[in-house]
Short mmCIF file of C-alpha atoms and ligand atoms in Angstrom, two decimals:
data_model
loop_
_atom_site.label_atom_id
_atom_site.label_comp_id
_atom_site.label_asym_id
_atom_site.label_seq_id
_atom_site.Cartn_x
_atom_site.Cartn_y
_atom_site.Cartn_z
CA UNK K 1 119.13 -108.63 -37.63
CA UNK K 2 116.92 -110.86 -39.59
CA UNK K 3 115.73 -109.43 -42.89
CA UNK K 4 112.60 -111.00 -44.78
CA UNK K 5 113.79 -110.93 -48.43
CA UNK K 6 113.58 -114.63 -49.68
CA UNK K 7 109.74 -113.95 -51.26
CA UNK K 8 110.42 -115.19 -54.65
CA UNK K 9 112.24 -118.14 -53.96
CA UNK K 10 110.14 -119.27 -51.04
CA UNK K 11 106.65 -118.41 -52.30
CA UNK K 12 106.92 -120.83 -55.27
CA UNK K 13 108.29 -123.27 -53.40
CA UNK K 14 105.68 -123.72 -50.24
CA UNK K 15 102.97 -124.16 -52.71
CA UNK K 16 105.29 -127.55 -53.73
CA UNK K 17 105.28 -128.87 -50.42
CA UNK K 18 102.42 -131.61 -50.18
CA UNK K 19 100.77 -132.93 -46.76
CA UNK K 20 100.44 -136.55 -48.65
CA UNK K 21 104.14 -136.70 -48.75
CA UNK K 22 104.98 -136.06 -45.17
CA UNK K 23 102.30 -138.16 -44.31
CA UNK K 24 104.05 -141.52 -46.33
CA UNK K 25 107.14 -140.82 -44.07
CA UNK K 26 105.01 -140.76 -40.83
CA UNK K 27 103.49 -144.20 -42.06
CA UNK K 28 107.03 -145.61 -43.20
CA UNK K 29 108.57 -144.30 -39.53
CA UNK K 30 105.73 -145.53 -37.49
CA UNK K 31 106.07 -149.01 -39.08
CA UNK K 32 108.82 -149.87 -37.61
CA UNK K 33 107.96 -151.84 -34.12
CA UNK K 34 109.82 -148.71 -31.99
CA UNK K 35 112.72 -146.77 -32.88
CA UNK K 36 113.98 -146.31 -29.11
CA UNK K 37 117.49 -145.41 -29.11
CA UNK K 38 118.81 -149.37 -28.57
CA UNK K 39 116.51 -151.52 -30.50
CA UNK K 40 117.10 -152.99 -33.86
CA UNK K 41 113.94 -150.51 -34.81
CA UNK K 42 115.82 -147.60 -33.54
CA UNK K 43 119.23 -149.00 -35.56
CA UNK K 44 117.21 -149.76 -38.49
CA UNK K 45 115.35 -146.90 -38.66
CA UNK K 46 118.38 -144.65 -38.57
CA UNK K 47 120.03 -146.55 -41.40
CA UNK K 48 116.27 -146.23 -43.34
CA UNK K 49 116.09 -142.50 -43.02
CA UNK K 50 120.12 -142.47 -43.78
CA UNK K 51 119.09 -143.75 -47.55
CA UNK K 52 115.85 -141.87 -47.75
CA UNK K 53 117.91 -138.45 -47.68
CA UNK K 54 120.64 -139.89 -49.98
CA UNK K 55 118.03 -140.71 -52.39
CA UNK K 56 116.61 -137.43 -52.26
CA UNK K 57 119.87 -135.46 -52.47
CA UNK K 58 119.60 -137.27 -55.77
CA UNK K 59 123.46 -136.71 -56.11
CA UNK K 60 124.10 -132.85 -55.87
CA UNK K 61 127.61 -132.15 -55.28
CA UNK K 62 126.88 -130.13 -52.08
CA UNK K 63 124.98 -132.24 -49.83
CA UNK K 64 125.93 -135.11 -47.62
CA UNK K 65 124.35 -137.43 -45.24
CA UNK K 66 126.46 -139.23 -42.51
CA UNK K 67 125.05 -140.76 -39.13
CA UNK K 68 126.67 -139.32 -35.70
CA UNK K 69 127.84 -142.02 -33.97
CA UNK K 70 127.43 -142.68 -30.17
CA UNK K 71 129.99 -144.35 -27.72
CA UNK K 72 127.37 -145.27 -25.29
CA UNK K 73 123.92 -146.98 -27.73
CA UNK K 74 123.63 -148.22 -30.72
CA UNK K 75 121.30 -145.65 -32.47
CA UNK K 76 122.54 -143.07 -34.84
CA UNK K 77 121.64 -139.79 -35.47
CA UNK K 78 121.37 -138.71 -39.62
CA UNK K 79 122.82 -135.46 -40.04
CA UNK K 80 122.46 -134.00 -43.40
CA UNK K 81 124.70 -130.91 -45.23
CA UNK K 82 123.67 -128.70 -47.85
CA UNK K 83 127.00 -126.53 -47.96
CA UNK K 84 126.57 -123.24 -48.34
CA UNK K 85 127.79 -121.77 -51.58
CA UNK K 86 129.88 -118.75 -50.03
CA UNK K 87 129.28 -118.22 -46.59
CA UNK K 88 129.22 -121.90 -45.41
CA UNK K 89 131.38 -121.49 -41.99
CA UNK K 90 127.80 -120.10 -41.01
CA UNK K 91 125.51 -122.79 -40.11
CA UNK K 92 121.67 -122.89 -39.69
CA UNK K 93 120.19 -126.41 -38.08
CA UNK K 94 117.06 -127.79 -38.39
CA UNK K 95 115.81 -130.78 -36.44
CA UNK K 96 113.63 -133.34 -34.99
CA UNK K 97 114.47 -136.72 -33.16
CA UNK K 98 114.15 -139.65 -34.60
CA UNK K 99 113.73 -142.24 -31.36
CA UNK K 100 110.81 -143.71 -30.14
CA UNK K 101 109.42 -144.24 -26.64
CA UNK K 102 106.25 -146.58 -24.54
CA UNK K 103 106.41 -145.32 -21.29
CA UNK K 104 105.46 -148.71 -19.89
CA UNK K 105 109.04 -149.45 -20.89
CA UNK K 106 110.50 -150.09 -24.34
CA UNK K 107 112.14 -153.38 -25.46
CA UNK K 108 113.39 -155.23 -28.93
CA UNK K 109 109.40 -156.33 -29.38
CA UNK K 110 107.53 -153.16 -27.52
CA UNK K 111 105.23 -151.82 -30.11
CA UNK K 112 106.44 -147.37 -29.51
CA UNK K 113 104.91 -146.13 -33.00
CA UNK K 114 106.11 -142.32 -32.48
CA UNK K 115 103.86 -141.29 -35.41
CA UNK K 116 103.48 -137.84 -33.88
CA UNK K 117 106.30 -137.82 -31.41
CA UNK K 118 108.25 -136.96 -33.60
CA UNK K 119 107.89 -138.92 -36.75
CA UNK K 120 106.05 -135.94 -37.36
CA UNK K 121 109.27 -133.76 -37.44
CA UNK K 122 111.25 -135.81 -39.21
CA UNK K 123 108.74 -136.38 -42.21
CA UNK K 124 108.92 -132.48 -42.26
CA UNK K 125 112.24 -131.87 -42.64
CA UNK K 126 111.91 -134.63 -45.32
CA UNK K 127 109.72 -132.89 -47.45
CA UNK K 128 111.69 -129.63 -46.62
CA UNK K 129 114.77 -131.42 -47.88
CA UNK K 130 112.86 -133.15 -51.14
CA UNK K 131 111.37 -129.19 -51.80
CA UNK K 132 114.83 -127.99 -51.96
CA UNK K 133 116.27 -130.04 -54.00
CA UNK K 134 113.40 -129.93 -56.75
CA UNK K 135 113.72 -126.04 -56.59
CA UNK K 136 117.50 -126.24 -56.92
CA UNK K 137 118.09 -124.06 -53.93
CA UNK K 138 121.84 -123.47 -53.06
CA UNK K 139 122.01 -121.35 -49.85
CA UNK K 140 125.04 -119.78 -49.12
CA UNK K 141 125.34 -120.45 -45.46
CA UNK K 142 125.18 -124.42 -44.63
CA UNK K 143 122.09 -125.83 -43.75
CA UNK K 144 121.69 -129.08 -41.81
CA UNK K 145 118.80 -131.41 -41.04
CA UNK K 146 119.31 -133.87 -37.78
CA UNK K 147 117.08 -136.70 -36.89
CA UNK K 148 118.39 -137.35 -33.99
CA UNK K 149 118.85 -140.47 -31.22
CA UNK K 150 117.55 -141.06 -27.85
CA UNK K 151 115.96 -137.37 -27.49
CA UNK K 152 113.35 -139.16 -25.05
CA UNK K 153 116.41 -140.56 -22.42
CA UNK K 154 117.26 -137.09 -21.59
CA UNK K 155 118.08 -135.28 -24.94
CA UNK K 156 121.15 -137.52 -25.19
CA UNK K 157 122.15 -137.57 -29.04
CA UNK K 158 121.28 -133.27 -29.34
CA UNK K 159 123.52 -133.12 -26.21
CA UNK K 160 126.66 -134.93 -28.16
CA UNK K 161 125.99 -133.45 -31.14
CA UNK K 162 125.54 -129.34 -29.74
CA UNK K 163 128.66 -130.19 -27.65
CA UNK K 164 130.92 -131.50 -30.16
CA UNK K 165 129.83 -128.38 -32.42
CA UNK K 166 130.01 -126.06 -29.83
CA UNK K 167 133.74 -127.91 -28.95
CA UNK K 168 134.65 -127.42 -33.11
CA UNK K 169 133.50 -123.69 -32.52
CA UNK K 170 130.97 -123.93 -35.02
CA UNK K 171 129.34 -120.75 -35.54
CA UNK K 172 125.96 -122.43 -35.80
CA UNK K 173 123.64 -119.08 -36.64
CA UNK K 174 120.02 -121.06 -35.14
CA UNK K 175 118.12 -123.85 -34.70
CA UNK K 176 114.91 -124.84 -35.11
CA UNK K 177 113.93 -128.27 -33.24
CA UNK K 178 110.60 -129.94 -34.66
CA UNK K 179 108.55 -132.26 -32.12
CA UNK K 180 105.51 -132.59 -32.37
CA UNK K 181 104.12 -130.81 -35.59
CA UNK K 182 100.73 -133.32 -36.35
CA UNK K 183 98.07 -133.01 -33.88
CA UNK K 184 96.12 -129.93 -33.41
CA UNK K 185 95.04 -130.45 -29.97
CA UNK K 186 94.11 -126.41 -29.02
CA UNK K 187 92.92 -123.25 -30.94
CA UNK K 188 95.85 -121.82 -32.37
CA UNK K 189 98.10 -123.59 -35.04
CA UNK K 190 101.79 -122.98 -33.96
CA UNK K 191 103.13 -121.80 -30.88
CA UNK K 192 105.98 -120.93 -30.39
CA UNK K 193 107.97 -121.75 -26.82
CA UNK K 194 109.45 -119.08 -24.83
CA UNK K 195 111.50 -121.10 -22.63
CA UNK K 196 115.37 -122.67 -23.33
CA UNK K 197 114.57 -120.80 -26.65
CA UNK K 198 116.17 -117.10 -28.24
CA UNK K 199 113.19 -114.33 -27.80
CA UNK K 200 114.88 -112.76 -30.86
CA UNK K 201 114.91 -115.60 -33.10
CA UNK K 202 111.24 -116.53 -31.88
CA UNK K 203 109.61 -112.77 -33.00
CA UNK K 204 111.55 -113.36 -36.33
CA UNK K 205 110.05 -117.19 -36.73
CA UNK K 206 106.08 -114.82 -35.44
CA UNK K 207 107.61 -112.76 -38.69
CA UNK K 208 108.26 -115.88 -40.95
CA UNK K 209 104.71 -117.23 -39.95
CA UNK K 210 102.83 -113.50 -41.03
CA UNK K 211 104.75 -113.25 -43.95
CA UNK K 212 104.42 -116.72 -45.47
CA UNK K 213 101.40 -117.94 -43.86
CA UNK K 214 99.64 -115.08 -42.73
CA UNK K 215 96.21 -117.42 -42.16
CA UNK K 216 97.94 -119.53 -39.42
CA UNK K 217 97.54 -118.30 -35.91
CA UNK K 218 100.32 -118.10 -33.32
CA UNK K 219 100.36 -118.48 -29.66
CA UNK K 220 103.02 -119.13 -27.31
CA UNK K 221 103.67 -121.42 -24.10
CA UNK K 222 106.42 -123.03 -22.48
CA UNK K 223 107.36 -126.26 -21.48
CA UNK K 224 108.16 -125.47 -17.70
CA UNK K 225 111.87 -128.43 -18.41
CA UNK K 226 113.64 -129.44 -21.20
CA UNK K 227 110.91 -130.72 -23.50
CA UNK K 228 113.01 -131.34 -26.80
CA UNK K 229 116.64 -130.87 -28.43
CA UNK K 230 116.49 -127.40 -28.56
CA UNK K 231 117.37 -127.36 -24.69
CA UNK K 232 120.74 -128.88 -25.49
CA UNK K 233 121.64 -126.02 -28.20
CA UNK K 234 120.26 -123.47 -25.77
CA UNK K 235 122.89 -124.82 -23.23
CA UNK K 236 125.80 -124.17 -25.54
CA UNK K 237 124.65 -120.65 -26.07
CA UNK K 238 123.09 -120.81 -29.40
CA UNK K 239 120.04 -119.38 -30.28
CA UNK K 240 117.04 -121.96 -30.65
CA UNK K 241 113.30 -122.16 -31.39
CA UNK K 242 110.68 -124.34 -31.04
CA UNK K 243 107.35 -124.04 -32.55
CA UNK K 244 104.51 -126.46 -31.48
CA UNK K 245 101.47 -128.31 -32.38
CA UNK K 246 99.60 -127.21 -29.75
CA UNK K 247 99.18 -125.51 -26.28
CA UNK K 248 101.10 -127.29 -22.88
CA UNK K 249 97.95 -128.21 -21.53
CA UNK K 250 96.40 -129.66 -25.21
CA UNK K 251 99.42 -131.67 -26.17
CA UNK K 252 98.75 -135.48 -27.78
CA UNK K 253 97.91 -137.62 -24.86
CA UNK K 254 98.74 -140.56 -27.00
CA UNK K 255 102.56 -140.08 -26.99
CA UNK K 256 104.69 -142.83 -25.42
CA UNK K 257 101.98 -145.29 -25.76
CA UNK K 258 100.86 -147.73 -28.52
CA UNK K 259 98.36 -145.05 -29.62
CA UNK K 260 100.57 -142.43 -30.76
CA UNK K 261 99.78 -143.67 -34.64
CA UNK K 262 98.99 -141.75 -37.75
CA UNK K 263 95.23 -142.70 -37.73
CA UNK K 264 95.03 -141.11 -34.00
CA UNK K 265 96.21 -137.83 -35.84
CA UNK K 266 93.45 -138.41 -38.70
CA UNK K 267 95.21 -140.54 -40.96
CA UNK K 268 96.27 -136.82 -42.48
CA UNK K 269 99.60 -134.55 -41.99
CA UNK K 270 98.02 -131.25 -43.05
CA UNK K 271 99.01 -129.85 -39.30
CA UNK K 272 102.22 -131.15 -39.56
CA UNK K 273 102.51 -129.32 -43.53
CA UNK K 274 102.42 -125.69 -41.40
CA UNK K 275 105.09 -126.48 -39.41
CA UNK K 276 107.42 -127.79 -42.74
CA UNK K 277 106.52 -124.76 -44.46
CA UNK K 278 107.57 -122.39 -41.66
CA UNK K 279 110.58 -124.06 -41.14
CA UNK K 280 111.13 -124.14 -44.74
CA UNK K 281 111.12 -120.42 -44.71
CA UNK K 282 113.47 -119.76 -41.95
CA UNK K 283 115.40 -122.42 -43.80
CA UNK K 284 115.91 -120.22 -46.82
CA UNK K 285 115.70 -117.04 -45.19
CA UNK K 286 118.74 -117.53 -42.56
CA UNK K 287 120.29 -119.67 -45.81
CA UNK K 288 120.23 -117.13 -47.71
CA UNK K 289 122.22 -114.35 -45.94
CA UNK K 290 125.62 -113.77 -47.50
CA UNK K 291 128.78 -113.05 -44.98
N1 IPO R 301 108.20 -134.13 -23.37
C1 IPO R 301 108.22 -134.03 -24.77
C2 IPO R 301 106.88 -133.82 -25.39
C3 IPO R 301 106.24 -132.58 -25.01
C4 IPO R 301 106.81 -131.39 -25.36
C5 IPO R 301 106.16 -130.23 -25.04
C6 IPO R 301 104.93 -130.31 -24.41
I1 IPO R 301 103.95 -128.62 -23.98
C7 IPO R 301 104.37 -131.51 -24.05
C8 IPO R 301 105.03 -132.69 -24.35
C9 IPO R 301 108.67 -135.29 -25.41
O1 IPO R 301 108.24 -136.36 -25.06
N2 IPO R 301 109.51 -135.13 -26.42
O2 IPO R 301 109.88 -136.26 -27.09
ZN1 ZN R 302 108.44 -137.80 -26.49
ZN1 ZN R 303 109.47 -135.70 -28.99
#
């Protein structure tokens, strides 16, 4: 059963969160030529984003960062810990991939920016992680953030990963995948997916978004195939979500092109700060719950 009781921790810290900030880690990700899954840009970017959480753990105790390695490419995922205080065998994840794509075919020089898909997610859970830490949260279940590889060659790094947890019997308690959170391309703000998602966990996230940003308007869709990494936690029977910039038929044409750049989503993450403050909430909310 998920209980809203987090108010006075959470309130104080969405008004923290700043669009500017998520919007210097979009830049910093979409500078990098691509960051496809076997590129130097997709190695290097990895190893970039493995530093920029270390530096913002700014040496608590409690959280790690380590990159998942791959047998089969050379890009990482970065999966950060914050462990949980006294209920850390329970384990909330939050993600959003960190690989690039041009769908004219992606090479060491092919310019793939990814400044929405899903730079955009990652520079959310960055400034989710960076709110944290300035608030001194310590959740008692463990929290992790994954950036992870080659999401757009078939979901491959979220497969490895959600099989070796589900293989470790990790009682991961949800996940939340973020792809997409920057361009407003239809009337509502967030919607939320109803397909290789939890219906239970998706009314609480409808909950999250009334409670903590009761001005934002939800709708809900569905991708029709395995749009993002949540599909490859759904398929080892854990309980996902995936909330979304915009309607199916409204989604960024720019993505896997050249085009898919921070100045094609306004030069401006203030879309993208909705989705980091939701998933800040169901952060600390699920975190929060005790064994
Ligand atoms: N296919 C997904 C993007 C995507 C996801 C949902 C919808 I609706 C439209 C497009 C992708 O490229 N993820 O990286
Ligand atoms: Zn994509
Ligand atoms: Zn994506």
């Amino acid at each position: 059963s998920y209980v809203i009781d987090q108010q006075a921790v959470i309130n104080p810290m969405l008004s923290q969160m700043q669009a500017s900030n998520i919007g210097q880690t979009i830049v910093d990700l979409s500078n990098y030529t691509n960051r496809y899954y076997t590129t130097s840009g997709g190695v290097n970017a990895s190893n970039w984003l493995k530093s920029r959480w270390t530096t913002i753990a700014n040496g608590r105790s409690d959280i790690t960062v380590e990159q998942f390695t791959h047998a089969s490419w050379a890009q990482k995922s970065v999966i950060l810990t914050i462990k949980g205080t006294d209920n850390g065998n329970e384990v909330v994840v939050l993600g959003a991939h960190l690989d690039s794509i041009n769908q004219s075919g992606t090479s060491e020089t092919t310019r793939a920016p990814g400044a929405d898909d899903d730079a955009s997610g990652v520079a959310s859970l960055t400034e989710i992680l960076r709110t944290l830490v300035a608030g001194n949260y310590k959740p008692r279940r463990t929290i992790k953030l994954m950036a992870y590889a080659a999401e757009e060659v078939g979901l491959r790094g979220s497969a490895e990963i959600a099989k070796s947890f589900a293989n470790a019997g990790t009682n991961v308690v949800g996940v939340m995948q973020l792809d997409m959170t920057n361009y407003k391309g239809a009337a509502n703000d967030i919607y939320i997916f109803t397909d290789y998602t939890d219906s239970q966990q998706n009314t609480f996230v409808t909950n999250l978004i009334s409670t903590y940003l009761p001005t934002l308007k939800v709708g809900t869709d569905r991708c029709g195939y395995a749009c993002s990494d949540h599909a490859s936690w759904n398929a080892q029977g854990y309980a996902t979500s995936m909330p979304f910039e915009s309607s199916f038929s409204a989604d960024n044409p720019y993505i896997h092109t050249v085009n898919d750049t921070y100045a094609n989503t306004g030069s401006q993450a203030d879309h993208s700060l909705k989705f980091a403050r939701m998933a800040l909430a169901y952060a600390v909310e699920l975190g929060s719950d005790g064994p």
